[in-house]
Short mmCIF file of N, CA and C in Angstrom, two decimals:
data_model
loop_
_atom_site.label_atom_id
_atom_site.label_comp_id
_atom_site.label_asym_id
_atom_site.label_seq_id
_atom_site.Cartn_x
_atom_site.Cartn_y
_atom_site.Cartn_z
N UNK A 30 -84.66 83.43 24.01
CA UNK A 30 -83.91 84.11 25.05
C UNK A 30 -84.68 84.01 26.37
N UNK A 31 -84.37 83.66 27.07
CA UNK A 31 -84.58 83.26 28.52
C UNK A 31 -85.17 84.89 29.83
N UNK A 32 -85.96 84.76 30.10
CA UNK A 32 -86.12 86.32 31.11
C UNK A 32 -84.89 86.47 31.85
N UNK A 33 -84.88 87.50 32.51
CA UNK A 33 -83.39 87.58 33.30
C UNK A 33 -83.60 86.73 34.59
N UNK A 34 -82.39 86.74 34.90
CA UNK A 34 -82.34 86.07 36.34
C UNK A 34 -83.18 86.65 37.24
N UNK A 35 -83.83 85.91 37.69
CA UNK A 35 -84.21 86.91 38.99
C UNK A 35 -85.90 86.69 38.67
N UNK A 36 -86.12 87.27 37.24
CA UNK A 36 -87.73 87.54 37.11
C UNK A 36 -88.30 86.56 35.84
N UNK A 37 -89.64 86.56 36.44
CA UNK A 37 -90.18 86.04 35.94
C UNK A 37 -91.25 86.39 34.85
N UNK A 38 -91.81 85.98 33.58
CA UNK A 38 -92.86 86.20 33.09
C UNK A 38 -93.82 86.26 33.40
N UNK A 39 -94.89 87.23 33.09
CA UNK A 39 -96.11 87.41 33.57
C UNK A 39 -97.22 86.59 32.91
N UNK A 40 -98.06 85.68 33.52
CA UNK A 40 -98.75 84.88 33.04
C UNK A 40 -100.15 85.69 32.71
N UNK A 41 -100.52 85.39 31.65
CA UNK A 41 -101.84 85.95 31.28
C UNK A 41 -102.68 84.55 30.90
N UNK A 42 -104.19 84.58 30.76
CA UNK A 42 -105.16 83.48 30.50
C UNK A 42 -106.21 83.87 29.07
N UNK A 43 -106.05 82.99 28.15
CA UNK A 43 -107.25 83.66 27.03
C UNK A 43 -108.54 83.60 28.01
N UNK A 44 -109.55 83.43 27.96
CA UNK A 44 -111.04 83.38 27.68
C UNK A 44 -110.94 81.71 28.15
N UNK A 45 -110.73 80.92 26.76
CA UNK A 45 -110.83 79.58 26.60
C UNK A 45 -110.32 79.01 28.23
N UNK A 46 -108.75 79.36 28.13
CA UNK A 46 -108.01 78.80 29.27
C UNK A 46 -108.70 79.19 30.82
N UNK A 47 -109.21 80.21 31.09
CA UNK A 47 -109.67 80.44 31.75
C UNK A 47 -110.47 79.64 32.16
N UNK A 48 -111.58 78.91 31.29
CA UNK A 48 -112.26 78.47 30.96
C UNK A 48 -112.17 76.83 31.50
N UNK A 49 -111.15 76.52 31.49
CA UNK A 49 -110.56 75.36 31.66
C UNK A 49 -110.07 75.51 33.03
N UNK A 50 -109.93 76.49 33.66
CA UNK A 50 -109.50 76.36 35.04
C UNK A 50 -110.05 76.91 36.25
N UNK A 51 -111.78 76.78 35.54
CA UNK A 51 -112.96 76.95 36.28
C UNK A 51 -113.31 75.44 36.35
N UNK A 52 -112.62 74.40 35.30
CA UNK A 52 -113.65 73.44 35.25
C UNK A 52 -112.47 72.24 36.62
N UNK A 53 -111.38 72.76 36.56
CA UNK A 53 -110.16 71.56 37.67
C UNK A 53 -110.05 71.50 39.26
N UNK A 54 -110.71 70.47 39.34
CA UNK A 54 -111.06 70.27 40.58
C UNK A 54 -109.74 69.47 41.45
N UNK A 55 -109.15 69.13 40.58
CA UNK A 55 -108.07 68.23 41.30
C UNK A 55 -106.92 68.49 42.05
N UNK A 56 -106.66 68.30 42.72
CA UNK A 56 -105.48 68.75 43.48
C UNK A 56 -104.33 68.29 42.50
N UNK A 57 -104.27 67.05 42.37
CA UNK A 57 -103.44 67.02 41.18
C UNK A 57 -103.15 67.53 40.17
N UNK A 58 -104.12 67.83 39.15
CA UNK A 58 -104.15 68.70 38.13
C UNK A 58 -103.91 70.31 38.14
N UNK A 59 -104.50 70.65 39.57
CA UNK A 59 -103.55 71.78 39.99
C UNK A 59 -102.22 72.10 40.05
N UNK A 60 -101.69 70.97 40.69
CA UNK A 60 -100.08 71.11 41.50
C UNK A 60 -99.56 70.73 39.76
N UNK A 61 -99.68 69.76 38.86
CA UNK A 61 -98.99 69.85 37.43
C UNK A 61 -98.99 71.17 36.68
N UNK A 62 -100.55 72.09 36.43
CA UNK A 62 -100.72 72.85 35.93
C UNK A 62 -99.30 74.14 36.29
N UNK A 63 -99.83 74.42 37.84
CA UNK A 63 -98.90 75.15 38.83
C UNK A 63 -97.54 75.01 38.32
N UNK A 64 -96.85 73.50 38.31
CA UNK A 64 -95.60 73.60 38.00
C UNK A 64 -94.91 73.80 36.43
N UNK A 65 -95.86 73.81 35.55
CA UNK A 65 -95.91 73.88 34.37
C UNK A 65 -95.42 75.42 33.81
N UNK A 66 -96.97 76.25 34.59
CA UNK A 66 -96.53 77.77 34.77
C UNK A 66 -95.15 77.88 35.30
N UNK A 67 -94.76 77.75 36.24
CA UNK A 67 -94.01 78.34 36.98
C UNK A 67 -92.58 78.03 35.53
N UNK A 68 -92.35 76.83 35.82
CA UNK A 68 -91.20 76.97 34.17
C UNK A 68 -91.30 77.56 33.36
N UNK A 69 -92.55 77.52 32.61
CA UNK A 69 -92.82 78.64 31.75
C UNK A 69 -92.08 79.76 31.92
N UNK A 70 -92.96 80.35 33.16
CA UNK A 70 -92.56 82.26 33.80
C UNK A 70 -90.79 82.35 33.57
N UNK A 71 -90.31 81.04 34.51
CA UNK A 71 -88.48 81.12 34.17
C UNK A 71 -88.20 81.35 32.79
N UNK A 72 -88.60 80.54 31.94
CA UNK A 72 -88.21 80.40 30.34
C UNK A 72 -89.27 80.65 29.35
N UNK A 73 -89.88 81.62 28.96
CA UNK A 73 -90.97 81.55 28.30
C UNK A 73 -90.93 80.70 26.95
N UNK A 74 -89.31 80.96 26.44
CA UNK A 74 -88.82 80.45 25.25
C UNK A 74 -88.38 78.62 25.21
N UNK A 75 -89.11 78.02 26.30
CA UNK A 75 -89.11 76.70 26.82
C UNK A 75 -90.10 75.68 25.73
N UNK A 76 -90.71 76.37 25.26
CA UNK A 76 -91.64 75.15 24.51
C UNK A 76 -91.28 75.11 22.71
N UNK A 77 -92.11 74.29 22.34
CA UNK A 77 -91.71 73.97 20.85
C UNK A 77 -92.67 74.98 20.05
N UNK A 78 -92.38 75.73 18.95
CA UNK A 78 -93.06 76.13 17.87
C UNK A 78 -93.90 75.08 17.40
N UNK A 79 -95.24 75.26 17.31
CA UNK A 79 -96.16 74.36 16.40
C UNK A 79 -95.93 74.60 15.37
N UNK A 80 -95.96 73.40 14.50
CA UNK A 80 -96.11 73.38 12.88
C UNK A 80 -97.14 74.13 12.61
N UNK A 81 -96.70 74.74 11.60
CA UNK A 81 -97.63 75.90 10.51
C UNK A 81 -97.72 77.35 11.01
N UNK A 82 -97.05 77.36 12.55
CA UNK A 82 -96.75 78.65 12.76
C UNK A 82 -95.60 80.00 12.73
N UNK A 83 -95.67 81.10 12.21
CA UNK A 83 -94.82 81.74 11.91
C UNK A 83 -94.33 82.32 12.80
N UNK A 84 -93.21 83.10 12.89
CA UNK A 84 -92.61 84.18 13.68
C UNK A 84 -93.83 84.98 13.94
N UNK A 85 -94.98 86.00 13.65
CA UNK A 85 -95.63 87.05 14.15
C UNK A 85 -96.83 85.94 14.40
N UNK A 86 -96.65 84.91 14.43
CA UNK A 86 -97.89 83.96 15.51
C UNK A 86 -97.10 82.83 16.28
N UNK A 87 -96.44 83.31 17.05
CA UNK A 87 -95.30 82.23 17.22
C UNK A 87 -95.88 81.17 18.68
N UNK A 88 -96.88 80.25 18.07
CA UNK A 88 -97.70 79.53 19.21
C UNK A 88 -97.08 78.16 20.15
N UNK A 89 -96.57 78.32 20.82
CA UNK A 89 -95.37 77.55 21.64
C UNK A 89 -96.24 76.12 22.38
N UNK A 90 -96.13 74.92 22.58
CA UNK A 90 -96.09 73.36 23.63
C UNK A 90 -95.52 73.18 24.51
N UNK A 91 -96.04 73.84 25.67
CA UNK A 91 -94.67 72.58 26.44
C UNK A 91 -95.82 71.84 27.19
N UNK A 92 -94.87 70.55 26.97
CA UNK A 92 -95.01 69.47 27.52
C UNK A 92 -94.10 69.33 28.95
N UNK A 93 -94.44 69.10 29.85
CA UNK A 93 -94.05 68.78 31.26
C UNK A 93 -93.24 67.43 31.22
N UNK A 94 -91.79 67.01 31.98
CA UNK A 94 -91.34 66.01 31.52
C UNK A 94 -91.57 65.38 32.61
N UNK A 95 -92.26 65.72 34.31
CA UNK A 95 -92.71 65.18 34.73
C UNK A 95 -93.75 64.68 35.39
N UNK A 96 -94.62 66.25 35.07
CA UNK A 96 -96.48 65.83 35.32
C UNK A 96 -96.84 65.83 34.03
N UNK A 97 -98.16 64.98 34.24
CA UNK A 97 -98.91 64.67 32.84
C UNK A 97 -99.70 66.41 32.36
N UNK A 98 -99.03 67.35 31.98
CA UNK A 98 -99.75 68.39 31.74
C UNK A 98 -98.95 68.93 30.54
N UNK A 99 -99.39 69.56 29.21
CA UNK A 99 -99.09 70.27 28.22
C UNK A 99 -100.27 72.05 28.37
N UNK A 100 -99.37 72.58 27.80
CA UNK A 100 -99.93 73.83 27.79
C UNK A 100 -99.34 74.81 26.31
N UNK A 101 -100.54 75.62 25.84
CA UNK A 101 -100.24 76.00 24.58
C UNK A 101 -100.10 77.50 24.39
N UNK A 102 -99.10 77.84 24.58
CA UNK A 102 -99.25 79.64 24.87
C UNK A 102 -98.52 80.08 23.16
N UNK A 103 -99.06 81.41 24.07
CA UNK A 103 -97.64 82.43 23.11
C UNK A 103 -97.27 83.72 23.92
N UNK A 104 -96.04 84.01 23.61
CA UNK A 104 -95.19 85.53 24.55
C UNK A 104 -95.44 86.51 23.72
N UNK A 105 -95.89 87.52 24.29
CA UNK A 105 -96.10 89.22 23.71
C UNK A 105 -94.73 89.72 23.87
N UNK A 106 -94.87 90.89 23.24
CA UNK A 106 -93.56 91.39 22.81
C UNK A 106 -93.36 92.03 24.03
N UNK A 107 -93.98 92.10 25.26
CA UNK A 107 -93.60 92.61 26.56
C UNK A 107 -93.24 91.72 27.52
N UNK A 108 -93.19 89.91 26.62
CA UNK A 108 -92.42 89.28 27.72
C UNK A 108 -93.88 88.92 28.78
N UNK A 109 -94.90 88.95 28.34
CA UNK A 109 -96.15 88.46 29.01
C UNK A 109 -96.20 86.74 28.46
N UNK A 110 -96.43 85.78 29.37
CA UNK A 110 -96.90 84.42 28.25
C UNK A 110 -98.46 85.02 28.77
N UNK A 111 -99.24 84.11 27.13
CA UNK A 111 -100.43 84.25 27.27
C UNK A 111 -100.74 82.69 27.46
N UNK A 112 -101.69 82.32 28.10
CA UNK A 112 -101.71 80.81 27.87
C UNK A 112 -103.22 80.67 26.99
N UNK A 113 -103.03 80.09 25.97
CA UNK A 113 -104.49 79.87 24.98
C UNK A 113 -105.33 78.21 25.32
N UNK A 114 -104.18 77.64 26.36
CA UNK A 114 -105.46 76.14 26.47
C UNK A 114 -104.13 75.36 27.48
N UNK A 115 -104.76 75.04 28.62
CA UNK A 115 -104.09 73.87 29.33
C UNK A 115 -104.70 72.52 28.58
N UNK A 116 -104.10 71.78 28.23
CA UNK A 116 -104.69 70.63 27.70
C UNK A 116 -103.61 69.24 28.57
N UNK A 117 -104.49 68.67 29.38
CA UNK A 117 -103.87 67.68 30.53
C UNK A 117 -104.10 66.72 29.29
N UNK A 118 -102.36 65.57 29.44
CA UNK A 118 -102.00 64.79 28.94
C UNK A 118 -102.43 63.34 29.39
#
């Protein structure tokens, strides 16, 4: 199910991810990352379920169809995405 019109999801960062966006220096890798989130926030329910994960770990992919960037979250039951790892494609 999609957030409502209008609003967006609140992005949260593990530790790890964080971690990863101390280390991006690129303007590029910024502006993909950036646009990656931002779809996300519209649709949190935008990425694929990973194999082997269940409904009460429900760990989501999206892949960007037009910057080279994937990102691996999951949504709290308040409609927060958490992001657990940018991993550039």
């Amino acid at each position: 199910m999609a957030a409502p019109r209008g609003r967006r999801a609140r992005i949260a960062f593990s530790d790890s991810a964080a971690k990863q966006l101390e280390d991006i220096t690129s303007e590029a890798e910024l502006h993909a990352l950036d646009r990656a989130l931002v779809v996300i926030s519209v649709d949190p329910d935008i990425g694929e379920p990973l194999p082997g994960t269940g409904p009460g770990t429900r760990l989501l992919r999206y892949t960007d169809d037009i910057e080279p960037v994937r990102v691996l979250y999951f949504v709290t039951a308040l409609r927060t995405v958490v992001v657990v790892a940018y991993i550039e494609v």
